[in-house]
mmCIF file of C-alpha atoms and ligand atoms in Angstrom:
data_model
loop_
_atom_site.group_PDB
_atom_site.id
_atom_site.type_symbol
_atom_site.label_atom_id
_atom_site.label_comp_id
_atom_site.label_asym_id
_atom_site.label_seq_id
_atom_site.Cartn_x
_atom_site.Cartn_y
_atom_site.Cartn_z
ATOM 1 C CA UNK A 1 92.388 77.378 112.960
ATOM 2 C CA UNK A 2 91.999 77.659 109.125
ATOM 3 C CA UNK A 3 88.265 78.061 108.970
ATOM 4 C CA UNK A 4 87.430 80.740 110.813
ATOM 5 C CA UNK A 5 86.803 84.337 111.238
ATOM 6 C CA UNK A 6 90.251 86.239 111.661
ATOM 7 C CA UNK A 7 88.888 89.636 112.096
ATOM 8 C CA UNK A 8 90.510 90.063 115.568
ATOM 9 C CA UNK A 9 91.518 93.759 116.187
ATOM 10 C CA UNK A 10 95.445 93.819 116.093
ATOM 11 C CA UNK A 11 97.606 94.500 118.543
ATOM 12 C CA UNK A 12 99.680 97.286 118.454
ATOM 13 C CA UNK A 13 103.210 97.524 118.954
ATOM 14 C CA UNK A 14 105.841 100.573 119.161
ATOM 15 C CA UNK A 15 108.795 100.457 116.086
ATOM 16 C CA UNK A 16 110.696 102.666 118.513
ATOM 17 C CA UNK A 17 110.711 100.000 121.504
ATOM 18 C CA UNK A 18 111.371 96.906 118.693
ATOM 19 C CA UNK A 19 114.291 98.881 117.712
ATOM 20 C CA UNK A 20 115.464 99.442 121.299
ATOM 21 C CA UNK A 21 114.826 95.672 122.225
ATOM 22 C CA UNK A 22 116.860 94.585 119.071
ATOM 23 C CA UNK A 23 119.907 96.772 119.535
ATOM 24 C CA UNK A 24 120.036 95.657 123.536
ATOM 25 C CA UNK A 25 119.458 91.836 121.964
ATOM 26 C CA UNK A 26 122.300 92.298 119.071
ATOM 27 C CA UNK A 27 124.269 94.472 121.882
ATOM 28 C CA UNK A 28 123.861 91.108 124.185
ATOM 29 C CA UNK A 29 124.336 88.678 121.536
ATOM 30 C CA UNK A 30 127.929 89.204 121.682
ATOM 31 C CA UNK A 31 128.589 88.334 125.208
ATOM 32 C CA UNK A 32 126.967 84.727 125.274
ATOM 33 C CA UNK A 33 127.787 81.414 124.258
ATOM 34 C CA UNK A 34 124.441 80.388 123.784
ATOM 35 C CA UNK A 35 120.799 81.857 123.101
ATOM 36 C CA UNK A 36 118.109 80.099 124.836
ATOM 37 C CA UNK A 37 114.726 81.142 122.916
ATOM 38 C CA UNK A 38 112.040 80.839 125.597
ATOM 39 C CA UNK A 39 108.642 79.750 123.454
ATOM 40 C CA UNK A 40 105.073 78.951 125.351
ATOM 41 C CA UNK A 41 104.542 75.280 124.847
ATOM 42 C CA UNK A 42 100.918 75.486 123.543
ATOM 43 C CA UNK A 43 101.918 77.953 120.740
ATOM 44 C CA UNK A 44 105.443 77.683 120.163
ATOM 45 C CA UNK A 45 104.951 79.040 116.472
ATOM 46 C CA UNK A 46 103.065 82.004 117.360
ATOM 47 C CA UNK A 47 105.512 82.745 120.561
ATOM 48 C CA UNK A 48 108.188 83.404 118.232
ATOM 49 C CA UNK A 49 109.974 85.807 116.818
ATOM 50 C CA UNK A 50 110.715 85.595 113.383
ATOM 51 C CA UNK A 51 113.173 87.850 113.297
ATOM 52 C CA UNK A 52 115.841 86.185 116.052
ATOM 53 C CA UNK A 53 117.205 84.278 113.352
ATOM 54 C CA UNK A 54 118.682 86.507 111.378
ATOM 55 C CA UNK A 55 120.042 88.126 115.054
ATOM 56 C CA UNK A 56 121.176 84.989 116.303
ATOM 57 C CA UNK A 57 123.415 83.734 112.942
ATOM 58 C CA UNK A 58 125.442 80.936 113.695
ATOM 59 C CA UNK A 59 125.436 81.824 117.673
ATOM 60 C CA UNK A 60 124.275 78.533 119.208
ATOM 61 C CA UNK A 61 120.420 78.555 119.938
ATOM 62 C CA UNK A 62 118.345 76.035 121.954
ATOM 63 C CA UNK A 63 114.619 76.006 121.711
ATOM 64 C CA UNK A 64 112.920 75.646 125.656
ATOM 65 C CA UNK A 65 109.215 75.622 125.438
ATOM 66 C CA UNK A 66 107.631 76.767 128.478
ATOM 67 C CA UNK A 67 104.662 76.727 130.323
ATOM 68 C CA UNK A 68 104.313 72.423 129.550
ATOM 69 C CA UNK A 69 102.091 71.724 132.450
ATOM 70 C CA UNK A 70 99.604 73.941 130.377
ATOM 71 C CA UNK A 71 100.411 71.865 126.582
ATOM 72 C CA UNK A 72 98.649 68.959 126.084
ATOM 73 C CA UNK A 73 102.075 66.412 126.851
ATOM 74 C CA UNK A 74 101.484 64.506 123.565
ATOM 75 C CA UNK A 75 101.332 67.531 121.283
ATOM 76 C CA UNK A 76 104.832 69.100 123.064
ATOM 77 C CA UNK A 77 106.541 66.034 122.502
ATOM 78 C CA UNK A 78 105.754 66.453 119.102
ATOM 79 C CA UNK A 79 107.280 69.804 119.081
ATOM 80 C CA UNK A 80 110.351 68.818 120.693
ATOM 81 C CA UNK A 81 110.805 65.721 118.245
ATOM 82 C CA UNK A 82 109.885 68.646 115.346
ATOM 83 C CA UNK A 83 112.672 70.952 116.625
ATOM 84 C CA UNK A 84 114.897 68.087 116.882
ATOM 85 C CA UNK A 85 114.694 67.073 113.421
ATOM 86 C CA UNK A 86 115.393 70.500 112.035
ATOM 87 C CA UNK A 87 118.547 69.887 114.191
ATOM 88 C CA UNK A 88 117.972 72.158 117.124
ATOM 89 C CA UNK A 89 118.079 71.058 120.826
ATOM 90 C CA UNK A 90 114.847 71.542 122.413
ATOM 91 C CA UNK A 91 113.029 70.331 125.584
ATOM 92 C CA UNK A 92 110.128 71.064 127.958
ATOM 93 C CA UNK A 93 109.956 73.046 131.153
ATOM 94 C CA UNK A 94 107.543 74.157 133.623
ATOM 95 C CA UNK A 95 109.241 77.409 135.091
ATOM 96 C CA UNK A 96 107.207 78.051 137.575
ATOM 97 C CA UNK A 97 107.212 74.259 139.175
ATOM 98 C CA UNK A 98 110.973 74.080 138.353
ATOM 99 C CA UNK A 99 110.518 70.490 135.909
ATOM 100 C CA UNK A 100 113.097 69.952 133.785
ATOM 101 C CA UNK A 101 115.566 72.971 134.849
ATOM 102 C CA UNK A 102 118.347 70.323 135.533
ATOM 103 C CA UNK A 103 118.184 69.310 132.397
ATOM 104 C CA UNK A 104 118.372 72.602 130.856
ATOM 105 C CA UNK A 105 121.697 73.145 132.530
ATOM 106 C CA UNK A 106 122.739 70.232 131.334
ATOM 107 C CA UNK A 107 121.328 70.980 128.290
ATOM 108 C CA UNK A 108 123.614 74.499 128.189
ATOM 109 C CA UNK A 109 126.821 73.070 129.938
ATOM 110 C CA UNK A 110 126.512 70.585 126.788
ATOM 111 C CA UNK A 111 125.787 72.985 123.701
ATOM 112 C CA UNK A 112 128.632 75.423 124.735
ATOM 113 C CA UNK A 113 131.389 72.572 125.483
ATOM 114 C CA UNK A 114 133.098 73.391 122.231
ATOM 115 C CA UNK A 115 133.494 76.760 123.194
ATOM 116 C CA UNK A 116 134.132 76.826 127.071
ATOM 117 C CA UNK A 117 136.809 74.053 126.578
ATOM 118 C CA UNK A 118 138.694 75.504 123.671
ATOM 119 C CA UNK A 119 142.031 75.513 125.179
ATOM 120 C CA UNK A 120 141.919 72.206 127.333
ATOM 121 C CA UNK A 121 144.214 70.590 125.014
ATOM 122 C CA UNK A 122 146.657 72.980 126.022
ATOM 123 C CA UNK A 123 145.742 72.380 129.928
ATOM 124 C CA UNK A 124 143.482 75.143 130.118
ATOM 125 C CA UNK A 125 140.584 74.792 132.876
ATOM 126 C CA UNK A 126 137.206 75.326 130.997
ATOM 127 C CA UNK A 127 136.032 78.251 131.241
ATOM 128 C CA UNK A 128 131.994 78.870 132.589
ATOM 129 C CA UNK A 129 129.460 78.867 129.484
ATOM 130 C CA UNK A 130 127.882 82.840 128.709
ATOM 131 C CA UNK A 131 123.884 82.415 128.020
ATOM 132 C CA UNK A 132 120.937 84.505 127.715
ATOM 133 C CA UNK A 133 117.457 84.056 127.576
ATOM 134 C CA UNK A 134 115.463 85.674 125.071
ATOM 135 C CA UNK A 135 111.320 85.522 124.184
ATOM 136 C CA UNK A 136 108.453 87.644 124.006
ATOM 137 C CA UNK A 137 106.684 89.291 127.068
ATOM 138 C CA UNK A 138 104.868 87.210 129.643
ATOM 139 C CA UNK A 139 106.366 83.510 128.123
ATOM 140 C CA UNK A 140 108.125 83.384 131.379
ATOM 141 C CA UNK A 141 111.735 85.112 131.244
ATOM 142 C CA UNK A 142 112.144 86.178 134.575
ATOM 143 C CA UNK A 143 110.368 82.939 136.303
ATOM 144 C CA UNK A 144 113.293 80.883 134.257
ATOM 145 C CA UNK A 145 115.662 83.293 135.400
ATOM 146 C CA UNK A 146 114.651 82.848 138.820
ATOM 147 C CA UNK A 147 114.293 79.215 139.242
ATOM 148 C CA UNK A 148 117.575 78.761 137.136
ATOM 149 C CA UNK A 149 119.141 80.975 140.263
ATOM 150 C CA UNK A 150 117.650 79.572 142.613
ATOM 151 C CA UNK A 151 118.452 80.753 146.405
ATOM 152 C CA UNK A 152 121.660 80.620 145.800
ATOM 153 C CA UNK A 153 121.475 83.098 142.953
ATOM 154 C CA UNK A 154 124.634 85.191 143.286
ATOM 155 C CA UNK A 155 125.164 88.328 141.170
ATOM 156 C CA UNK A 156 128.972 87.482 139.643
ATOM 157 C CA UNK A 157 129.690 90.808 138.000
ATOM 158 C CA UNK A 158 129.035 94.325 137.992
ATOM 159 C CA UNK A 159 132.082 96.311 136.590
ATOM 160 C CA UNK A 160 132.364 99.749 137.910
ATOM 161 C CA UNK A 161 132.986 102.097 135.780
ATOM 162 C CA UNK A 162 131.124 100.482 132.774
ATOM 163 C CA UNK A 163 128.330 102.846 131.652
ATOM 164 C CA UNK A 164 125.789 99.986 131.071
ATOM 165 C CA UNK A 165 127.223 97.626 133.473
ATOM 166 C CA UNK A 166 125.967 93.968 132.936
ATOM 167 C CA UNK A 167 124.577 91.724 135.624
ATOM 168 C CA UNK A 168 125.301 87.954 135.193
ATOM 169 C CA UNK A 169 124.015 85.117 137.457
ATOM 170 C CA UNK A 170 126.009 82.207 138.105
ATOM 171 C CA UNK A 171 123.929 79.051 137.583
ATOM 172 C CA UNK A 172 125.366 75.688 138.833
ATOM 173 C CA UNK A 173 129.081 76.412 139.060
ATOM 174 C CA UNK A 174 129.641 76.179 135.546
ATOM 175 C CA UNK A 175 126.906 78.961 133.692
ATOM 176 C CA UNK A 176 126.926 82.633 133.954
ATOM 177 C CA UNK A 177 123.558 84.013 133.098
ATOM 178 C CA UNK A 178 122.821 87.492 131.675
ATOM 179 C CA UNK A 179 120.346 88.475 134.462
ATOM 180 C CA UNK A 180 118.337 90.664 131.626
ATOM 181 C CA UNK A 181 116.786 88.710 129.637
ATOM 182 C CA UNK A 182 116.134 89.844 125.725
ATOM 183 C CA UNK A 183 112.767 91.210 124.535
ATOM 184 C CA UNK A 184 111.426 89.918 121.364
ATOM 185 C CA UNK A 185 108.561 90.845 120.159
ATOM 186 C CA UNK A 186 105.869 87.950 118.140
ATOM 187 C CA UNK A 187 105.081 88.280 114.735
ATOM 188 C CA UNK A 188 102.170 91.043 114.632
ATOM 189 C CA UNK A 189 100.892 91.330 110.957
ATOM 190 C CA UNK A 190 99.913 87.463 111.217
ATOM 191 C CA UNK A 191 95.595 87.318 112.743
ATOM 192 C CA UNK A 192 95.971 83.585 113.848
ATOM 193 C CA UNK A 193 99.298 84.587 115.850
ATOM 194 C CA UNK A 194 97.004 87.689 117.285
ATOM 195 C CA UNK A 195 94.327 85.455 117.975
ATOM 196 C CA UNK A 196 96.640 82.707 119.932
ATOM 197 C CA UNK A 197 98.370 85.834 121.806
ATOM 198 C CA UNK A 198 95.030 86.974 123.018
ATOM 199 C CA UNK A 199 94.204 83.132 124.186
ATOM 200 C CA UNK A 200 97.219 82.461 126.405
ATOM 201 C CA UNK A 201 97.001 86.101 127.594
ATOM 202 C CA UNK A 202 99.695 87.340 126.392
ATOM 203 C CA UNK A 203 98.467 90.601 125.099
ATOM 204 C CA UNK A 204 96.621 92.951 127.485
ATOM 205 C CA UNK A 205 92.680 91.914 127.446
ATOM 206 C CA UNK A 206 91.932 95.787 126.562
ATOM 207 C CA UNK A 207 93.770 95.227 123.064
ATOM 208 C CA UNK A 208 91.097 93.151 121.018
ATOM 209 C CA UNK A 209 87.259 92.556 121.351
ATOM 210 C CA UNK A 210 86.943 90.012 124.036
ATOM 211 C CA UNK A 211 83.676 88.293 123.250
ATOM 212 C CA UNK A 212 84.840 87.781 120.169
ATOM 213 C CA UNK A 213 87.738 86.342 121.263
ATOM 214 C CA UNK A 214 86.413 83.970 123.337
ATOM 215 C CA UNK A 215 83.333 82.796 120.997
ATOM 216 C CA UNK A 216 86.235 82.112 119.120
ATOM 217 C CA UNK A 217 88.642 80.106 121.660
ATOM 218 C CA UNK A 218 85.117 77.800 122.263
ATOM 219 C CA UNK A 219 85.043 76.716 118.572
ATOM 220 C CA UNK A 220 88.736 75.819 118.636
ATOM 221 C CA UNK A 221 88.054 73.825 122.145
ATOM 222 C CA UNK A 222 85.160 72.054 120.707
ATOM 223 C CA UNK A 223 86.895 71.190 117.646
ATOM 224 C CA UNK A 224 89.954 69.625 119.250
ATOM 225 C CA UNK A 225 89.062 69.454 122.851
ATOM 226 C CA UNK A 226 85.432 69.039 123.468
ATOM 227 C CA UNK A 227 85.427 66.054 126.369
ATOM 228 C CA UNK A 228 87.041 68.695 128.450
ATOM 229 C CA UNK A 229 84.828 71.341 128.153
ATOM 230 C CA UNK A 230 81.775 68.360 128.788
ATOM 231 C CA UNK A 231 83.350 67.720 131.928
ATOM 232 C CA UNK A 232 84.863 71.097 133.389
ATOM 233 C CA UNK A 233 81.088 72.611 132.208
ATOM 234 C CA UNK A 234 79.462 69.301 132.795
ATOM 235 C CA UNK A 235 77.668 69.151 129.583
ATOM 236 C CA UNK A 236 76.410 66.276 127.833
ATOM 237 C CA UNK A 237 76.123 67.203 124.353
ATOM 238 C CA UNK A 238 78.100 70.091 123.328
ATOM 239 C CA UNK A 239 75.635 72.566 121.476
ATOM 240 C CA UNK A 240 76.344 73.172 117.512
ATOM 241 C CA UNK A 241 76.475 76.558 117.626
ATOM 242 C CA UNK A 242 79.249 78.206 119.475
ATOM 243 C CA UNK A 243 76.926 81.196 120.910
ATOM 244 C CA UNK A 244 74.604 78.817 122.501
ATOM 245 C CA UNK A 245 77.560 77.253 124.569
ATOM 246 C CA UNK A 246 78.712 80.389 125.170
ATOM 247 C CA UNK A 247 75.252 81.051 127.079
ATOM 248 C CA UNK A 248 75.225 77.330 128.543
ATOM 249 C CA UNK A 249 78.458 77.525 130.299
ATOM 250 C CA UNK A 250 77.092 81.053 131.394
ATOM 251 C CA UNK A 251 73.965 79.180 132.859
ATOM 252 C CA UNK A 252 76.282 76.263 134.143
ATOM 253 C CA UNK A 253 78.412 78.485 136.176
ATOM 254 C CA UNK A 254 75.656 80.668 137.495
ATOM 255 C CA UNK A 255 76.748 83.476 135.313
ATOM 256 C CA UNK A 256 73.508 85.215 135.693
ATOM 257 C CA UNK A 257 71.828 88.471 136.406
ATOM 258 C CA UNK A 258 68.680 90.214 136.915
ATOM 259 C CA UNK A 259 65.663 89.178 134.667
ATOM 260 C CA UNK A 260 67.884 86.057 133.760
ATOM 261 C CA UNK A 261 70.144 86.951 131.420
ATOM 262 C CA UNK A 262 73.781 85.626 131.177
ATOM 263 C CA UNK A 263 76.117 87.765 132.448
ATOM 264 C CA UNK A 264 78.186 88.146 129.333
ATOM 265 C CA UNK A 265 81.430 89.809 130.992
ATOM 266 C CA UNK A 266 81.339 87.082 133.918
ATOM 267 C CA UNK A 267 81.517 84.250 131.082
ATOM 268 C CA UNK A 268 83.920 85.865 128.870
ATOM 269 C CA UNK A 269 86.090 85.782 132.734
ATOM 270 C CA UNK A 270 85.314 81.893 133.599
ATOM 271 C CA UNK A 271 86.568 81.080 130.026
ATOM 272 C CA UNK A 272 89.437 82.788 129.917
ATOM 273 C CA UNK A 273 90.568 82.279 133.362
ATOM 274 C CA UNK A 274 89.541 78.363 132.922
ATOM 275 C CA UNK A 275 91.991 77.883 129.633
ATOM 276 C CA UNK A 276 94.798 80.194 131.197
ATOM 277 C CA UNK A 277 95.355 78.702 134.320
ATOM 278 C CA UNK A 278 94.697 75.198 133.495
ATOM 279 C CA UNK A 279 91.421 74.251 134.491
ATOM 280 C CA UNK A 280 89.906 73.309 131.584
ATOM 281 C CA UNK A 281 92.900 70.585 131.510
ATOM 282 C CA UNK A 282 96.142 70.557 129.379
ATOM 283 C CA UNK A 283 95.347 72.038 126.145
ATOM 284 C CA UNK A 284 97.871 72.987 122.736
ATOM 285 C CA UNK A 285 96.899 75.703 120.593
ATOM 286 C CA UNK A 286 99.445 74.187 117.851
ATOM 287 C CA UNK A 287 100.717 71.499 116.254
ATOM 288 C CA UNK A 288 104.064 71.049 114.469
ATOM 289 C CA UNK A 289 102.669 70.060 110.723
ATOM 290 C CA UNK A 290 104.592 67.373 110.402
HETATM 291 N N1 GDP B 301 101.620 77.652 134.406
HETATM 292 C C1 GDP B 301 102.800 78.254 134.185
HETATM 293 N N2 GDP B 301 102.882 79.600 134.283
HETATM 294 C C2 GDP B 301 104.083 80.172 134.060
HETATM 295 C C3 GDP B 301 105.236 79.419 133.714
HETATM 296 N N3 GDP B 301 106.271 80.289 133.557
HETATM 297 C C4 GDP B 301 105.785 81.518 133.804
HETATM 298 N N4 GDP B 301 104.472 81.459 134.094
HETATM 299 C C5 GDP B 301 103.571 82.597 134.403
HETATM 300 O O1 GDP B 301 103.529 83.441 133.263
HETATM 301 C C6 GDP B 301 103.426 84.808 133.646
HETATM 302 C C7 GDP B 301 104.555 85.623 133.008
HETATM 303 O O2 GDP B 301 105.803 85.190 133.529
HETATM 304 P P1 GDP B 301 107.109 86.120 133.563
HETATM 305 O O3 GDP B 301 108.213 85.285 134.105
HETATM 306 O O4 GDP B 301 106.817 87.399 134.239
HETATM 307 O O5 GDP B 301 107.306 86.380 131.986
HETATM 308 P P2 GDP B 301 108.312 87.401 131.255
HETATM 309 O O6 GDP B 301 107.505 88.596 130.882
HETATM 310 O O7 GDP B 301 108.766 86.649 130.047
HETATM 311 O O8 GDP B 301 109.442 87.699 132.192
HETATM 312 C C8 GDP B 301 103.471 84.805 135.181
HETATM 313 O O9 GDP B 301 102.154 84.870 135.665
HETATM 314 C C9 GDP B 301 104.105 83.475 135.519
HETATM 315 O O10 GDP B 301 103.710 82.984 136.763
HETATM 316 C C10 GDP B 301 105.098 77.990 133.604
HETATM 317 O O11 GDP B 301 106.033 77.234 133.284
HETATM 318 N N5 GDP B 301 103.852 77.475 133.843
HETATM 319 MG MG1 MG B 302 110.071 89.575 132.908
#
């Protein structure tokens, strides 16, 4: 994304709810075993919060990248390899399908073994692993929390008596889960990490210019994707310039209105939709740089 035209509007976020999310996140820290940092598969850098690590210390962390039926496969397994090599477990999920959630117990049950079976040398049972799951809004906390429960989600503990009482899950028999999950915010003075945000949706449409947005998303898909937006569009020759496409896949999808215009709101809609939810076919937004 190096060429282009960064001027997206920035989003704008509140100091006083980042300070609130951090305290409840360093508050929660010190209940868990393990941190699970939920990232969105197509942009894991821009999903994350660069501040976590200095929160998280030495606290075991596992990397889960999310929303993997929407990466392009060959690109996340490049991630997970990259977050493997810097010595981090990491792996793949789809939390709304449920892939891969076996695993991530496993994956848990695993990283906090050190920890839940400190005393088995002197007969002790192991106790159940503490974990939380932390990432920015809309990468798919509460969709992990819930297919990690499952039906058989049973609240373990809520201590009377407690002012702030905490809610934990049992997962499997072996994982209690911190039913809230912690709040990060991404990293908001960086344009590309705006501009990726506003791709995946993860910043409310009303926060940046939305043509521009889009005109924008089109010249990254015809750089690195352009055979799938020949066949979702069913164009032959992509057009050089970006506007011109714009207006094409406007005429293509009968994005019209009186006099014969394009309806410029309608195909800001079909292209955003289209990339969000899949349509346009898997599709990465980033690429671990080796
Ligand atoms: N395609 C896909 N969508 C997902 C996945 N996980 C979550 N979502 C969707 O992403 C949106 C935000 O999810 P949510 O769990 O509310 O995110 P939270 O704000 O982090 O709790 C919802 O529309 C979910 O259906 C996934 O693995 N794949
Ligand atoms: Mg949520």
């Amino acid at each position: 994304m190096e060429k282009r035209n960064h001027d997206v509007p920035l989003v704008q976020w509140f100091p006083g709810h980042m300070a609130k999310a951090r305290r409840l996140i360093e508050e929660n820290l010190k209940l868990v075993d393990i941190v699970v940092e939920l990232l969105d598969a197509r942009i894991p850098l821009s999903s994350s919060n660069p501040m976590l690590k200095g929160l998280i210390g030495s606290k075991t962390h596992a990397i889960v990248l999310n929303k993997a039926d929407l990466a392009d496969p060959g690109i996340t397994r490049e991630w997970v390899e990259f977050y493997k090599r810097m010595g981090k477990s990491a792996l793949a999920v789809n939390s709304v399908q449920g892939k891969n959630i076996k695993e991530l117990i496993n994956m848990i049950n695993t990283l906090t073994q050190r920890q839940t079976s400190k005393f088995a040398a002197q007969g002790a049972r192991p106790r159940n692993a503490r974990a939380m799951i932390a990432g920015i809004p809309n990468v798919g906390k509460s969709s992990l929390i819930n297919r990690l429960a499952g039906s058989a989600a049973t609240k373990t503990e809520n201590r009377p008596g407690v002012t702030r009482a905490k809610q934990w899950i049992r997962i499997g028999k072996n994982i209690d889960l911190l039913d809230m999950p912690g709040l990060l915010w991404p990293k908001f003075d960086d344009p590309i990490v705006g501009l990726n945000l506003a791709f995946t949706g993860a910043v409310n449409d009303d926060t940046y210019d939305k043509e521009k947005v889009s005109l924008l998303l089109l010249d990254y898909l015809k750089e690195h994707y352009p055979k799938l937006l020949e066949e979702r569009y069913k164009i032959d020759a992509l057009p050089e310039d970006t506007t011109e496409l714009f207006e094409l896949i406007g005429r293509k999808r009968g994005c019209i209105i009186k006099g014969g215009r394009v309806d410029e709101e309608k195909i800001i809609t079909v292209i955003f939709t289209d990339f969000r939810n899949g349509r346009l076919g898997k599709i990465s937004l980033e690429a671990p740089s080796v």
